[in-house]
XYZ file of C-alpha atoms in Angstrom:
329
model
C -39.218 -1.664 -10.338
C -36.765 0.602 -12.161
C -34.205 2.265 -9.910
C -31.665 4.902 -10.888
C -28.444 5.108 -8.868
C -26.662 8.438 -9.296
C -22.993 8.626 -8.339
C -21.318 11.347 -10.350
C -17.938 11.678 -8.647
C -14.775 9.576 -8.810
C -13.757 6.061 -9.765
C -13.243 4.551 -6.304
C -16.494 6.071 -5.040
C -18.334 4.515 -7.977
C -16.822 1.063 -7.332
C -17.997 1.225 -3.719
C -21.509 2.136 -4.905
C -21.902 -0.813 -7.311
C -23.009 -3.159 -4.479
C -26.278 -1.198 -4.335
C -27.016 -2.507 -7.835
C -26.228 -6.045 -6.671
C -28.572 -5.621 -3.731
C -31.472 -4.483 -5.923
C -30.966 -7.402 -8.304
C -30.826 -9.771 -5.342
C -34.125 -8.407 -4.053
C -35.788 -9.119 -7.383
C -33.946 -10.155 -10.580
C -36.630 -8.285 -12.551
C -35.625 -4.975 -10.973
C -33.984 -2.717 -13.546
C -30.938 -0.750 -12.460
C -29.806 2.379 -14.308
C -26.558 3.980 -13.122
C -25.720 7.645 -13.731
C -22.022 8.493 -13.652
C -19.485 10.706 -15.305
C -18.342 9.735 -18.796
C -14.956 8.545 -17.593
C -16.486 5.987 -15.186
C -18.597 4.295 -17.872
C -16.325 1.269 -18.308
C -16.360 0.299 -14.611
C -20.111 0.781 -14.295
C -20.786 -1.323 -17.371
C -18.466 -4.017 -16.005
C -21.015 -4.865 -13.301
C -23.465 -7.593 -14.284
C -25.994 -5.956 -11.964
C -26.229 -2.694 -13.925
C -28.658 -2.778 -16.852
C -27.825 0.614 -18.314
C -25.301 3.410 -17.969
C -26.281 7.055 -18.390
C -23.620 9.761 -18.555
C -24.201 12.895 -16.523
C -22.788 14.923 -19.412
C -25.383 13.440 -21.806
C -28.262 14.163 -19.401
C -27.200 17.787 -18.989
C -27.118 18.121 -22.779
C -30.484 16.369 -23.180
C -32.581 16.148 -19.967
C -35.186 14.131 -21.848
C -32.851 11.127 -21.566
C -33.775 10.941 -17.884
C -37.488 11.342 -18.565
C -37.378 8.509 -21.120
C -36.320 6.028 -18.439
C -39.711 6.238 -16.675
C -37.943 5.270 -13.455
C -39.738 4.601 -10.179
C -36.986 5.978 -7.960
C -33.630 7.713 -8.025
C -30.984 7.564 -5.288
C -28.521 10.438 -5.072
C -25.635 8.534 -3.521
C -23.468 11.520 -4.379
C -25.369 14.812 -4.058
C -25.651 16.413 -7.495
C -27.728 19.567 -7.727
C -27.930 19.518 -11.538
C -29.205 15.948 -11.820
C -31.529 16.446 -8.830
C -33.135 19.435 -10.504
C -33.714 17.462 -13.711
C -35.064 14.474 -11.760
C -37.755 16.673 -10.246
C -38.605 18.314 -13.572
C -38.975 14.907 -15.215
C -41.251 13.809 -12.356
C -39.433 10.720 -11.111
C -41.876 9.661 -8.372
C -39.372 8.873 -5.591
C -36.262 11.035 -5.295
C -33.982 10.143 -2.386
C -31.041 12.109 -1.015
C -29.333 13.105 2.188
C -31.072 15.797 4.217
C -27.670 17.469 4.668
C -27.720 19.199 1.247
C -29.946 22.249 0.916
C -30.944 21.488 -2.683
C -32.358 18.115 -1.684
C -35.023 20.023 0.245
C -36.047 21.535 -3.094
C -35.705 18.547 -5.397
C -35.972 15.344 -3.311
C -39.181 14.096 -1.715
C -37.449 11.522 0.504
C -34.617 12.803 2.664
C -32.462 10.579 4.851
C -30.526 12.080 7.761
C -27.034 10.655 8.251
C -23.486 11.993 8.391
C -20.706 10.368 6.396
C -18.008 12.543 7.923
C -18.593 11.456 11.529
C -19.658 7.857 10.954
C -17.670 4.759 11.894
C -19.156 2.869 8.939
C -17.363 2.174 5.680
C -18.252 4.256 2.612
C -19.814 1.204 0.938
C -22.019 0.626 3.992
C -22.974 4.289 4.255
C -24.346 4.168 0.711
C -27.026 1.765 1.930
C -28.354 4.375 4.361
C -30.221 5.947 1.452
C -32.366 2.825 1.169
C -34.260 4.132 4.181
C -36.025 6.336 1.632
C -37.532 3.088 0.293
C -38.299 1.828 3.811
C -35.407 -0.614 3.600
C -33.021 -0.769 6.538
C -29.755 -2.564 5.894
C -26.148 -2.380 7.064
C -24.406 -5.042 4.951
C -21.229 -6.747 6.135
C -18.143 -6.869 3.951
C -18.979 -10.380 2.754
C -22.247 -9.216 1.229
C -20.592 -6.175 -0.313
C -18.025 -8.456 -2.007
C -20.828 -10.542 -3.484
C -22.723 -7.520 -4.792
C -19.983 -5.880 -6.909
C -20.730 -8.203 -9.823
C -17.626 -7.139 -11.757
C -16.686 -9.074 -14.865
C -13.237 -8.652 -16.412
C -13.084 -7.312 -19.976
C -10.975 -9.105 -22.582
C -7.311 -8.121 -22.292
C -5.833 -6.961 -25.620
C -2.999 -9.159 -26.880
C -0.426 -6.362 -26.769
C -1.054 -5.969 -23.022
C -1.176 -9.721 -22.439
C 2.318 -9.935 -23.910
C 3.661 -7.570 -21.231
C 2.887 -10.006 -18.430
C 5.599 -12.243 -17.054
C 4.908 -15.948 -17.330
C 7.327 -16.772 -14.496
C 7.155 -13.844 -12.058
C 4.282 -12.542 -9.951
C 2.872 -9.513 -11.788
C 2.098 -6.491 -9.589
C 0.701 -3.043 -10.359
C 2.099 -0.069 -8.462
C -0.295 2.889 -8.567
C 1.609 5.556 -6.624
C -0.439 8.681 -7.349
C -4.004 9.705 -6.471
C -4.579 13.029 -8.262
C -4.355 14.585 -4.801
C -7.401 12.776 -3.412
C -5.465 10.650 -0.909
C -2.348 10.662 1.222
C 0.469 9.040 -0.762
C 3.316 6.702 0.117
C 6.506 8.391 -1.065
C 7.919 7.500 -4.495
C 11.243 6.638 -2.831
C 9.377 3.791 -1.150
C 7.903 2.475 -4.386
C 11.360 2.619 -5.976
C 12.919 0.706 -3.075
C 10.090 -1.824 -3.164
C 10.646 -2.611 -6.839
C 14.430 -2.638 -6.476
C 14.369 -4.995 -3.487
C 11.916 -7.390 -5.140
C 13.663 -8.192 -8.412
C 11.862 -11.538 -8.531
C 8.564 -9.659 -9.180
C 7.390 -7.895 -12.333
C 6.027 -4.414 -11.621
C 3.881 -2.088 -13.720
C 3.432 1.607 -12.927
C -0.082 2.831 -13.755
C -1.752 6.224 -13.637
C -2.731 9.069 -15.922
C -0.264 10.679 -18.298
C 0.015 13.656 -15.941
C 0.750 11.322 -13.027
C 3.360 9.536 -15.110
C 5.061 12.847 -15.823
C 5.075 13.572 -12.084
C 6.698 10.220 -11.332
C 9.259 10.844 -14.090
C 10.068 14.270 -12.644
C 10.216 13.127 -9.020
C 11.761 9.648 -9.284
C 12.953 8.844 -12.829
C 15.123 5.982 -11.525
C 12.032 3.812 -10.981
C 11.521 3.508 -14.742
C 15.148 2.438 -15.201
C 14.710 -0.740 -13.144
C 14.680 -3.878 -15.332
C 11.607 -5.304 -13.580
C 9.474 -2.151 -13.962
C 7.323 -1.215 -16.964
C 5.690 2.174 -17.421
C 1.992 2.055 -18.351
C 1.089 5.587 -17.228
C -1.124 7.363 -19.727
C -1.262 4.283 -21.950
C -4.441 2.545 -20.799
C -8.105 3.303 -21.334
C -10.209 2.523 -18.273
C -11.541 -0.665 -19.861
C -7.964 -1.769 -20.549
C -6.911 -0.911 -16.999
C -9.751 -3.035 -15.607
C -8.719 -5.909 -17.873
C -5.060 -5.513 -16.893
C -5.904 -5.482 -13.183
C -7.852 -8.671 -13.820
C -4.778 -10.273 -15.394
C -2.119 -9.436 -12.779
C -1.824 -10.980 -9.345
C -2.291 -7.793 -7.365
C -1.793 -4.095 -6.762
C -0.056 -1.860 -4.218
C -1.552 1.615 -3.931
C -2.884 4.288 -1.652
C -6.639 4.926 -1.425
C -7.422 5.050 -5.163
C -9.926 3.732 -7.688
C -7.636 1.026 -9.113
C -7.102 -0.378 -5.604
C -10.877 -0.746 -5.163
C -11.223 -2.287 -8.628
C -8.598 -4.902 -7.764
C -10.349 -5.729 -4.495
C -13.705 -6.028 -6.263
C -12.165 -8.404 -8.817
C -10.863 -10.636 -6.022
C -7.205 -9.719 -6.616
C -4.541 -9.095 -3.998
C -5.140 -5.460 -3.102
C -2.685 -3.948 -0.623
C -3.703 -0.467 0.446
C -1.312 1.872 2.229
C -3.353 4.268 4.352
C -3.044 7.129 6.848
C -4.814 6.970 10.218
C -6.343 10.453 9.836
C -10.144 10.564 9.720
C -12.040 10.456 7.416
C -9.292 9.090 5.101
C -8.612 6.138 7.397
C -9.189 2.479 6.411
C -12.372 2.292 8.483
C -14.006 4.536 5.909
C -12.112 3.734 2.703
C -10.323 0.380 2.914
C -10.602 -1.908 -0.118
C -13.224 -4.623 0.340
C -12.399 -7.960 -1.250
C -11.393 -11.542 -0.522
C -7.679 -10.714 -0.893
C -7.734 -7.090 0.244
C -5.543 -5.843 3.074
C -4.361 -2.504 4.444
C -1.249 -1.273 6.169
C -1.766 1.687 8.492
C 0.092 3.113 11.465
C -1.751 2.184 14.651
C -2.275 5.622 16.174
C -4.698 8.521 16.156
C -3.253 11.426 14.232
C -4.363 14.598 12.476
C -0.963 16.187 11.891
C -1.342 16.226 8.102
C -4.779 17.868 8.075
C -3.340 21.115 6.709
C -0.654 19.494 4.562
C -0.612 16.726 1.964
C 2.598 15.291 3.413
C 1.752 12.492 5.828
C 4.478 11.244 8.163
C 2.263 8.355 9.294
C 1.787 6.811 5.862
C 5.500 7.136 5.167
C 6.314 5.447 8.461
C 5.089 2.235 6.832
C 8.297 0.547 5.766
C 9.278 -1.014 2.468
C 10.064 -4.162 4.453
C 6.457 -4.406 5.677
C 5.119 -4.101 2.149
C 7.699 -6.590 0.832
C 6.634 -9.107 3.458
C 3.032 -8.814 2.278
C 3.684 -9.207 -1.445
C 6.006 -12.152 -0.716
C 2.860 -14.068 0.265
C 1.161 -13.482 -3.077
C 0.710 -16.600 -5.177
C 1.005 -16.615 -8.960
C -2.297 -17.502 -10.562
C -2.485 -20.640 -12.645
């Protein structure tokens, strides 16, 4: 059976969808899994041993025949995408599965599954499996199974990046920004964390634009002797490799946090309690993943990006967590 998984949104969402590929391969190793994503997510998708082929959404829009050439048996729209759904129908993919909560799926999908992500108590990675009902498969995997189904392999780390790593200290990535997709722990906290933990080597990651924001808002963090600035300097494949080489990461709800968890690294997520951004929906899933979140129900930041709850998590709490991290042999 050839199955196409379509998830054409952001990096963290894609990571949490990869276990579907692992599930299909576990059902039958001869199943072929094609994964449609945006161009910029190619490296993470191709890092999964359970994905046979990556197709870029941009390439399909330019040449819809690419989808027809796959001769797939089924396509799952894990993220609703009206453009790809329209092409999937035109190219006559026999089974086209999507949520019933998008009007265009009534036009372009012939299997519609009714479920709400917004109001569910399930994790995003578990919710993705709801679409399997379109194949008469009913599964709600636990976190242990999800960990096993990522199938991520770490790319080779270039020598110039390998040389940045400390041989004596625990190496930790700080990824403070989220391109506005998540509530963020204040930069003052990241600065204090690095300053108070001089026995650790820290690396700031993010896009070039995010690096410029950090430089504008808290330039002192780059002046610390145990902090190195990698913002805007890494391709996604290099970031994956670098995450695979450090001991762990501290971040809000972002793609790199989920990559670290999937690779079995220490992944400390700092989260707000507000639904649906809360850990119940978006926590990192991995053997060494953990979250810090204020234990209360709150929606005060619904109309503002500033979250008092996430910033109530103290530098001391985070320091206590990273103090437990062991340097890898």
